[in-house]
Short mmCIF file of C-alpha atoms and ligand atoms in Angstrom, two decimals:
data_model
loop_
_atom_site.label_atom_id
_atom_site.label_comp_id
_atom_site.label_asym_id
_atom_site.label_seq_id
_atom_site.Cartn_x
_atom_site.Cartn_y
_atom_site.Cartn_z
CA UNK A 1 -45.51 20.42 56.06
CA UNK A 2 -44.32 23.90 56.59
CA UNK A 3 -45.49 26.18 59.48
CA UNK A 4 -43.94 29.44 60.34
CA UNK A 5 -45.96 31.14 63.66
CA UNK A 6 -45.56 34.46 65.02
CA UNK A 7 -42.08 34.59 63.15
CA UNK A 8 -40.06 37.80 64.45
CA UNK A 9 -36.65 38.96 63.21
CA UNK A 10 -34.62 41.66 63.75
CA UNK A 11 -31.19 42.41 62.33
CA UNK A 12 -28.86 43.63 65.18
CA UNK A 13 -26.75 45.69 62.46
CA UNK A 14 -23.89 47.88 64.80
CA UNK A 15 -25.57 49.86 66.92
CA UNK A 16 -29.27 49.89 65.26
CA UNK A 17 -32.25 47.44 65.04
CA UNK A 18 -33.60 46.40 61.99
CA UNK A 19 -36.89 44.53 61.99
CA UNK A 20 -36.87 42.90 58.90
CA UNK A 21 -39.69 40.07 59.87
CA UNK A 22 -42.99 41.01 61.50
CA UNK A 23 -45.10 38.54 63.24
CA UNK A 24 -44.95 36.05 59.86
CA UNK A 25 -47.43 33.58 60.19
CA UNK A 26 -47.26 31.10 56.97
CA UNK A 27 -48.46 27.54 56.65
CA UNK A 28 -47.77 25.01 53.66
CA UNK A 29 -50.21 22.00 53.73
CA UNK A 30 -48.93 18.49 51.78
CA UNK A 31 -49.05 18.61 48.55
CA UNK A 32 -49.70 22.32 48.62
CA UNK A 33 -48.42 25.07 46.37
CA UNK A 34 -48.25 28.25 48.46
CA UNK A 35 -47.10 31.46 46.64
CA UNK A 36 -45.58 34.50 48.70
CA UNK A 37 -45.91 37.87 47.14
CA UNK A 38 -44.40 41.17 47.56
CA UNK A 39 -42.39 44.12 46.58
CA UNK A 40 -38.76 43.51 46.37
CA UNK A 41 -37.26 43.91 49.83
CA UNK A 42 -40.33 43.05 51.64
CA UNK A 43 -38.76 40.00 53.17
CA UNK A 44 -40.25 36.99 51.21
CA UNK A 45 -36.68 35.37 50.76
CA UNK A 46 -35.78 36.11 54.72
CA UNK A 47 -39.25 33.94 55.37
CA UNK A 48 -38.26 30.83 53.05
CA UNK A 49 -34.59 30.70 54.09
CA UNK A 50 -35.66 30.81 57.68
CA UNK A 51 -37.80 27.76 56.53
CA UNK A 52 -34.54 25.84 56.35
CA UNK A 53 -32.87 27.78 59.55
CA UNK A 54 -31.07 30.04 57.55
CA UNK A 55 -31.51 32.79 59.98
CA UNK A 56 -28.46 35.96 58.93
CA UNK A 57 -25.56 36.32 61.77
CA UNK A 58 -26.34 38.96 64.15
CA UNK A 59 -30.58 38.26 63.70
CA UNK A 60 -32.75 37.56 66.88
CA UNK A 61 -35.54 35.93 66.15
CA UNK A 62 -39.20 34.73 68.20
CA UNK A 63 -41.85 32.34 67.07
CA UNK A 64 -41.79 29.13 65.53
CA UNK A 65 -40.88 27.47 62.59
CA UNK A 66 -41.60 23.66 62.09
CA UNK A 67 -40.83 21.71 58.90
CA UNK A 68 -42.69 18.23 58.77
CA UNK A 69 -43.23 18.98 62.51
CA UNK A 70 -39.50 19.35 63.83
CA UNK A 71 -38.35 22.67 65.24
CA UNK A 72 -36.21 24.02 63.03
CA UNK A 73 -35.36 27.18 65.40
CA UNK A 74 -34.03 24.39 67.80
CA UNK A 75 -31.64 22.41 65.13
CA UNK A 76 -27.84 22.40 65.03
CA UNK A 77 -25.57 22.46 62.22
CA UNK A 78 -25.73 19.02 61.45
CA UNK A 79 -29.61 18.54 61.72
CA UNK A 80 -30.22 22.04 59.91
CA UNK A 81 -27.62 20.05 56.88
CA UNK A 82 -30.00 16.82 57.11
CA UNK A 83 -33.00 19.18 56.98
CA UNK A 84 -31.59 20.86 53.85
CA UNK A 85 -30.30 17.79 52.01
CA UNK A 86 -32.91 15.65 52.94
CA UNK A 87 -36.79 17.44 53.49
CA UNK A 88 -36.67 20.40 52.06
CA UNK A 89 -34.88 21.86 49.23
CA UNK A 90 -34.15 25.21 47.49
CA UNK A 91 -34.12 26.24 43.92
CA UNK A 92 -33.31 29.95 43.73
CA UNK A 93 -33.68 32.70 40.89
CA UNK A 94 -30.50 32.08 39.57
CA UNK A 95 -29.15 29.11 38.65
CA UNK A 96 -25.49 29.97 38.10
CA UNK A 97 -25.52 30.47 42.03
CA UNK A 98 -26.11 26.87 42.70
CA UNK A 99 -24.11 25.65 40.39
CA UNK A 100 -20.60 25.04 41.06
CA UNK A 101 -18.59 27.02 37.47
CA UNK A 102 -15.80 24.70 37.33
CA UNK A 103 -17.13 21.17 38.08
CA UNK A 104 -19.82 19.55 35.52
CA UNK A 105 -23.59 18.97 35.53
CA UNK A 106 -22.70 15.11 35.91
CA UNK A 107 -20.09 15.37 39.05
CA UNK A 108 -22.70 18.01 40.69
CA UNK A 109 -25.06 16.02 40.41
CA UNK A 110 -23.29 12.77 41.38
CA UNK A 111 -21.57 14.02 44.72
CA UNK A 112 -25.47 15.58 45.37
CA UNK A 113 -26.16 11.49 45.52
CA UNK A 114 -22.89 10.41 46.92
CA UNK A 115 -23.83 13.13 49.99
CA UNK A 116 -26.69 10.92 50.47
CA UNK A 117 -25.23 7.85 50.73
CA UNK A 118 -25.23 6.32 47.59
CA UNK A 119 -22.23 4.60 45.56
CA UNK A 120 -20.52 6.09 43.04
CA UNK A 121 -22.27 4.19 39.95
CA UNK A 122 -25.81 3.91 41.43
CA UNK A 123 -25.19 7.66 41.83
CA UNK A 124 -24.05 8.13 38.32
CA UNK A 125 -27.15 6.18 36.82
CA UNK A 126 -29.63 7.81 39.09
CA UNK A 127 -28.23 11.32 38.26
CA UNK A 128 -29.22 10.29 33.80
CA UNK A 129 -32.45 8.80 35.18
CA UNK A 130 -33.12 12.22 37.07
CA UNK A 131 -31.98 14.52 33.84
CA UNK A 132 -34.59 12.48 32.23
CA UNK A 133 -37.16 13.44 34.77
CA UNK A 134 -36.52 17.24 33.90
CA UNK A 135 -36.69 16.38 30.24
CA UNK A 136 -32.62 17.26 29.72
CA UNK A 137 -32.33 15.92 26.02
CA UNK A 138 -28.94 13.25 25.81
CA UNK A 139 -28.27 12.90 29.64
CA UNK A 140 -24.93 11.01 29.00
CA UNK A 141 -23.48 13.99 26.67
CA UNK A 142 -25.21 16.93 29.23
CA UNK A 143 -23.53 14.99 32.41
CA UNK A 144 -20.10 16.42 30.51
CA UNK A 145 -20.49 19.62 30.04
CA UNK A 146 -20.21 22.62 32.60
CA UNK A 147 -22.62 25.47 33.66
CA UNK A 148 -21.37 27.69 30.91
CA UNK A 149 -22.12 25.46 28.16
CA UNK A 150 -25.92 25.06 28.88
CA UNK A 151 -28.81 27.86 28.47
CA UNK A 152 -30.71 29.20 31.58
CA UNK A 153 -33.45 27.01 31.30
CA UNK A 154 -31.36 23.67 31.05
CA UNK A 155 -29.65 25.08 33.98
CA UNK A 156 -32.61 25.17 36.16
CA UNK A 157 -33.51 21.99 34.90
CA UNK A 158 -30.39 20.83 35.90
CA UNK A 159 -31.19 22.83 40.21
CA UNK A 160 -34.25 21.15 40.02
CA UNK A 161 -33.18 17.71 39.22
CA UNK A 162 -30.45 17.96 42.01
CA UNK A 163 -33.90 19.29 44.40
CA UNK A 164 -35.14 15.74 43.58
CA UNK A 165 -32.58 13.92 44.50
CA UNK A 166 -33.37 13.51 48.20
CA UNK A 167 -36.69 13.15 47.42
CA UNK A 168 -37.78 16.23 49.19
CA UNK A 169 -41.36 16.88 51.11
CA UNK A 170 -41.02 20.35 50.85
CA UNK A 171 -39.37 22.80 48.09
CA UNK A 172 -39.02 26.55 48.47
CA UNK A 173 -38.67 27.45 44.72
CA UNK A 174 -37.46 31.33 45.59
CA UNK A 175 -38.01 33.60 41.95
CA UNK A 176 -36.69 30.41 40.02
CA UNK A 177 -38.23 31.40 36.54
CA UNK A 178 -37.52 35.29 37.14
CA UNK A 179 -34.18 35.36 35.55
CA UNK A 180 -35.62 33.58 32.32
CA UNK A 181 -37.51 34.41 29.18
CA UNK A 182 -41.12 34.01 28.82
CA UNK A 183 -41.49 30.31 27.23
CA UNK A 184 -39.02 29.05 29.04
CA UNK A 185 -40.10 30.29 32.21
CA UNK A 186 -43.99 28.76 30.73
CA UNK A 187 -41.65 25.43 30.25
CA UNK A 188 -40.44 25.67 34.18
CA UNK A 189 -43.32 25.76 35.44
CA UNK A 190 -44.80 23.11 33.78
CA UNK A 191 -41.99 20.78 34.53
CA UNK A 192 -42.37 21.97 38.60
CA UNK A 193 -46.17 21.71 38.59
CA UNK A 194 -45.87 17.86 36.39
CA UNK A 195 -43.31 16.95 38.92
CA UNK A 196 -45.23 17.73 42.19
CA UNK A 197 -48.08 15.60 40.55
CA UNK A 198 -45.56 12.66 40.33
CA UNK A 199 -43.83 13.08 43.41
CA UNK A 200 -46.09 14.56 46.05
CA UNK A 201 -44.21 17.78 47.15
CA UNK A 202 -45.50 20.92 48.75
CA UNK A 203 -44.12 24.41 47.26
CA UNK A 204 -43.89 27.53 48.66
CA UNK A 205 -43.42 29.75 45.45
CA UNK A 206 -42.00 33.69 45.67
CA UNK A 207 -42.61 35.19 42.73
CA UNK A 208 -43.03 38.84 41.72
CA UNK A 209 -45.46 38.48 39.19
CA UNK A 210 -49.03 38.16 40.08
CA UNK A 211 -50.60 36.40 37.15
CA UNK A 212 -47.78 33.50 37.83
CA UNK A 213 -49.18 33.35 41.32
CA UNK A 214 -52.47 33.27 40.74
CA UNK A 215 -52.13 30.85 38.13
CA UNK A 216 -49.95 28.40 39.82
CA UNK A 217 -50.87 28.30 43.65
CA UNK A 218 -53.31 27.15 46.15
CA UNK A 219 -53.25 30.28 48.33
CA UNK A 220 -51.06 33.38 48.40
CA UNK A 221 -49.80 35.56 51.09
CA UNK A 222 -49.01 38.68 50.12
CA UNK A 223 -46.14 40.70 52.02
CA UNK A 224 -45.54 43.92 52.85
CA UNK A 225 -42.41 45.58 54.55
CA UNK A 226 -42.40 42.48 56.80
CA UNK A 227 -45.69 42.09 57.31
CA UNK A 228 -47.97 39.65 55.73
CA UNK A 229 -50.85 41.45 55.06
CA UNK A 230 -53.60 39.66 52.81
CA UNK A 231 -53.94 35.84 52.02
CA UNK A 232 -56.22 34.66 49.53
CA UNK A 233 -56.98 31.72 47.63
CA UNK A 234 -54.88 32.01 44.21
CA UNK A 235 -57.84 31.74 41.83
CA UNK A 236 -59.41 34.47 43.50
CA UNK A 237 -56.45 36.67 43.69
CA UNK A 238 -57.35 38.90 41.09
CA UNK A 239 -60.95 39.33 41.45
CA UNK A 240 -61.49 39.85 45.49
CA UNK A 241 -58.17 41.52 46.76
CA UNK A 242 -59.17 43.10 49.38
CA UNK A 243 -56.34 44.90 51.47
CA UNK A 244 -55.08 48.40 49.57
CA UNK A 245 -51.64 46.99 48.87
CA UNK A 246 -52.73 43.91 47.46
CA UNK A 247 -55.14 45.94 44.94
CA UNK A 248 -52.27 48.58 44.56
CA UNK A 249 -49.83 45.82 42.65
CA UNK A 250 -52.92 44.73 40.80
CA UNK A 251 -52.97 47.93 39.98
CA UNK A 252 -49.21 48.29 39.11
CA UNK A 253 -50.08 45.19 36.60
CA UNK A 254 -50.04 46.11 33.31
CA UNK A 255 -53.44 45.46 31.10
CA UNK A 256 -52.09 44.95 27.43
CA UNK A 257 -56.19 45.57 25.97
CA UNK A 258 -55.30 48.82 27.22
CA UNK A 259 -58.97 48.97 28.96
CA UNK A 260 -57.04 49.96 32.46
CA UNK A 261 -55.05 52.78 32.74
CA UNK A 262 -51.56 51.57 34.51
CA UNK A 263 -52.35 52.55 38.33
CA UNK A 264 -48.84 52.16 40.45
CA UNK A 265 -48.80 52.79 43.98
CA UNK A 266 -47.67 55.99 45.64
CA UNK A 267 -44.81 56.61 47.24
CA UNK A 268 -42.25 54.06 48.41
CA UNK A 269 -41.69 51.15 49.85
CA UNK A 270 -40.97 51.75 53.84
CA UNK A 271 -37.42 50.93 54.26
CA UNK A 272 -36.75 47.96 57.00
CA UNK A 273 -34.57 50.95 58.96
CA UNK A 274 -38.02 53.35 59.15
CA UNK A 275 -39.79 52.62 62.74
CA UNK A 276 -43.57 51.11 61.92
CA UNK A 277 -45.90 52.11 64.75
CA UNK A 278 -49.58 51.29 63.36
CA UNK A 279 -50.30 49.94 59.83
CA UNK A 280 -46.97 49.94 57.85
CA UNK A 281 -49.04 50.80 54.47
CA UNK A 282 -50.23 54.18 55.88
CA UNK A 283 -48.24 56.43 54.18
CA UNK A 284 -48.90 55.34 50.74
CA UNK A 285 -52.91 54.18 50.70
CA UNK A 286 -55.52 56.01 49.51
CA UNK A 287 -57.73 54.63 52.83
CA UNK A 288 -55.37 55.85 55.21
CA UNK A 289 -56.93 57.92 57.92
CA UNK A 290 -55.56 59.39 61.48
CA UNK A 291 -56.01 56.27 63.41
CA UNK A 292 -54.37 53.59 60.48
CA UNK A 293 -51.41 54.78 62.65
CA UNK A 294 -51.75 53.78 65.47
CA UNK A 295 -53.57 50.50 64.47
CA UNK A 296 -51.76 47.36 65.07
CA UNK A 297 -51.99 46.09 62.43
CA UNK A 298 -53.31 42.04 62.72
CA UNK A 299 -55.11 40.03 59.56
CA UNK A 300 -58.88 40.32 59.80
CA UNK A 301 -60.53 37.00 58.86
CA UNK A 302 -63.16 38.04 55.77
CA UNK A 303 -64.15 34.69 54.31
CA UNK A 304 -62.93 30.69 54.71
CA UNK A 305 -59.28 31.26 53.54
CA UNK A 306 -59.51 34.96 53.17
CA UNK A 307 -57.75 37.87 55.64
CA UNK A 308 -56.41 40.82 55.17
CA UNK A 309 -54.79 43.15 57.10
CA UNK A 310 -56.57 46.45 57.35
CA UNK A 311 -58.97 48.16 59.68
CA UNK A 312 -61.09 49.59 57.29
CA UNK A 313 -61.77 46.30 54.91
CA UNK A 314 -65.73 47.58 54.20
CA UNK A 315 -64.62 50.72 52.74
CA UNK A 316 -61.69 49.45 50.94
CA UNK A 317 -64.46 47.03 49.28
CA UNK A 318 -66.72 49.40 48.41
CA UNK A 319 -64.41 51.61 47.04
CA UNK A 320 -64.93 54.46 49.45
CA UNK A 321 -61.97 56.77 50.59
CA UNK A 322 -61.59 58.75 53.58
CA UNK A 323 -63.17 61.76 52.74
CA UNK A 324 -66.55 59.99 51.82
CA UNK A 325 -69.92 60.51 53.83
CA UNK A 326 -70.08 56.83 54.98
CA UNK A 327 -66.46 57.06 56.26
CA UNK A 328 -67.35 60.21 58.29
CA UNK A 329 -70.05 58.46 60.00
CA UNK A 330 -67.36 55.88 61.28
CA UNK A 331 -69.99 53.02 60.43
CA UNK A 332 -66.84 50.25 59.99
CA UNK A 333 -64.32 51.75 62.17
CA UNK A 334 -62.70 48.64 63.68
CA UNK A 335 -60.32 50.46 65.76
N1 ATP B 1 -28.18 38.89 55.81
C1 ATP B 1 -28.71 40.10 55.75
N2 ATP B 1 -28.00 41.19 56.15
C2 ATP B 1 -28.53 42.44 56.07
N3 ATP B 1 -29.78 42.70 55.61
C3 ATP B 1 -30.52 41.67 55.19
C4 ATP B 1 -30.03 40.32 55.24
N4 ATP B 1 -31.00 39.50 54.76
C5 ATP B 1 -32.04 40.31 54.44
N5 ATP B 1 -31.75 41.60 54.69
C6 ATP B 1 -32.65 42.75 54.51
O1 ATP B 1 -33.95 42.29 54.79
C7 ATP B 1 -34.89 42.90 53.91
C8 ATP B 1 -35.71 41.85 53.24
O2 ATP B 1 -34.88 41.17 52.31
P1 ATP B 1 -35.41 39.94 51.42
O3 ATP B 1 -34.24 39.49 50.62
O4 ATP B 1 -36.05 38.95 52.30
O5 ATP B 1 -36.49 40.64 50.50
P2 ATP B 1 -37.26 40.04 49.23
O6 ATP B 1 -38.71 40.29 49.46
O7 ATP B 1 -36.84 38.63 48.99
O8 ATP B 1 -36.75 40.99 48.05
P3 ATP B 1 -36.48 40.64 46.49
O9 ATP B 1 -37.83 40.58 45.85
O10 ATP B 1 -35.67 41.80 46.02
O11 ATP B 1 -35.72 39.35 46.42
C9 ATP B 1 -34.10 43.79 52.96
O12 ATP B 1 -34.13 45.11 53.47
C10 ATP B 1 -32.70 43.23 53.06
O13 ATP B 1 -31.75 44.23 52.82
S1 SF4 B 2 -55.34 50.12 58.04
FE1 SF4 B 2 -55.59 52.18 57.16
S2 SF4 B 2 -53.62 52.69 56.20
FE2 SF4 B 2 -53.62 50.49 56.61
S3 SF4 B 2 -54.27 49.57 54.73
FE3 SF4 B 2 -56.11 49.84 55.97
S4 SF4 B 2 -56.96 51.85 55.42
FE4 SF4 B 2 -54.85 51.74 54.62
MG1 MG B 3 -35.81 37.68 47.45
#
């Protein structure tokens, strides 16, 4: 459905280079839900909006991206429209930013339909029939009212309902419980994950939080400064991590038994500005060794859907760190 190859971008930003995008390969399967994890800033939305072509002015960018097989790098304006209205859709973290503040639920949601070609009263029926989908209690009396008037969680009712409208293949669902409290964001996802039962849609879902991720998708890459550095099934997320950012934020998780000590990971993120010759992680794992940095960094097939990025994966999993007798030896030095 969605397949992003050997996806390069750089920002061009006066006279200096940013590389925001690193190689990004990233497939979503029919049907599939597809998580993307990652420390803020490590370019999860920049790889979904470039999904729909929404590359930023002054980017250059290499690879491939294909949605439901057509090149999106090679669209214009009014194909990369048709793409977004039509095959794949956005719902983003907040839904204030979708909405428009001074026109109502109903006449959003209407001109959504009239966009697509329907009439003015089909599109007014189909727009109660689709508040009904996302459970909105008393369509008719919602359809009046405007953005300020309804709670978060009716509001993102309200994006996803207008993400349905097209009947979409594909919907790139960037952070959208982040912004809400706990049962309603427990509410969200259980409308999203009843609704891609019904209608058949694949998901790629950014999220920050782990145990959302885990819970709720198929597979999940996990991203670092750019790079996409460990996929793994979602089930097994927690229990075989295997590159040292990946077990860092499971780390950085808190454990409410209060059985694991809170572990966060050293140092900072590496801002998109800082050159990255060799494994971008080196400078904050607990692995890292002379030659992580000049490594180039590729994923490292472990098991059937399992890679990770790292040149010293048999250490890593047996919990050995640099200075240990086994590392000195160099018996898995894959450099
Ligand atoms: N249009 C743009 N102009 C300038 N910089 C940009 C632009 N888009 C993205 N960036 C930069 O690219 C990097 C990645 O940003 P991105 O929004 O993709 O991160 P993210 O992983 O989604 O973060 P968050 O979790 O905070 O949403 C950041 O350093 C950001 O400042
Ligand atoms: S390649 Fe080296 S620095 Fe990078 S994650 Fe692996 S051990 Fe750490
Ligand atoms: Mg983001």
């Amino acid at each position: 459905m969605l397949s992003i190859e050997n996806f390069s971008l750089v920002l061009d930003d006066e006279a200096i280079a940013r590389p925001i995008l690193h190689d990004v390969n990233v497939t979503v399967s029919p049907g599939e839900v597809v998580g993307l994890v990652g420390e803020s800033g490590s370019g999860k939305s920049t790889t979904a909006k470039a999904a729909v072509g929404a590359i930023p002015q002054r980017a250059r960018v290499t690879g491939r991206v294909s949605v439901g097989g057509d090149d999106v790098l090679a669209m214009g304006e009014m194909s990369l429209r048709g793409l977004r209205t039509r095959s794949a859709a956005m719902i983003f973290q907040d839904p204030r930013t979708t909405l428009n503040p001074v026109r109502t639920v109903g006449d959003f949601l209407t001109e959504q339909l009239e966009q697509l070609g329907w009439s003015r009263e089909k599109a007014r029926r189909r727009t109660v029939e689709l508040l009904e989908s996302v459970h909105v209690s008393k369509p008719e009396l919602r359809m009046k009212q405007y953005p300020h008037e309804l709670s978060g969680g009716m509001l993102q009712r309200v994006v996803i309902a207008a993400a349905l409208a097209s009947e979409p293949k594909l919907i790139l669902a960037d952070e959208p419980t982040s912004a809400l409290d706990v049962s309603t964001q427990a509410e969200i996802m259980a409308l999203l994950e009843e609704l891609r039962r019904e209608h058949g849609f694949a998901v790629l879902f950014i999220t920050h939080d782990l145990h959302l991720a885990a819970a709720a998708c198929d597979r999940v890459y996990v991203m670092y400064a750019g790079h996409i550095v460990e996929e793994q099934p979602g089930r097994s997320l927690f229990t075989n991590a295997r590159h040292p950012y990946t077990r860092g934020l499971l780390g950085s998780v808190p454990d409410l038994s209060g059985d694991r000590p809170l572990m966060p990971i050293a140092g900072r993120p590496l801002m998109m500005s800082e050159a990255v010759s060799g494994c971008p992680f080196v400078d904050r794992c607990d692995w890292a060794e002379e030659a992580c940095r000049t490594w180039q960094a590729e994923l490292i097939p472990v098991a059937p859907g399992v890679e990770a990025a790292c040149r010293r994966l048999p250490a890593v999993a047996a919990d050995v760190g640099p200075s240990a007798a086994v590392w000195e030896g160099g018996t898995d030095d894959r450099s």
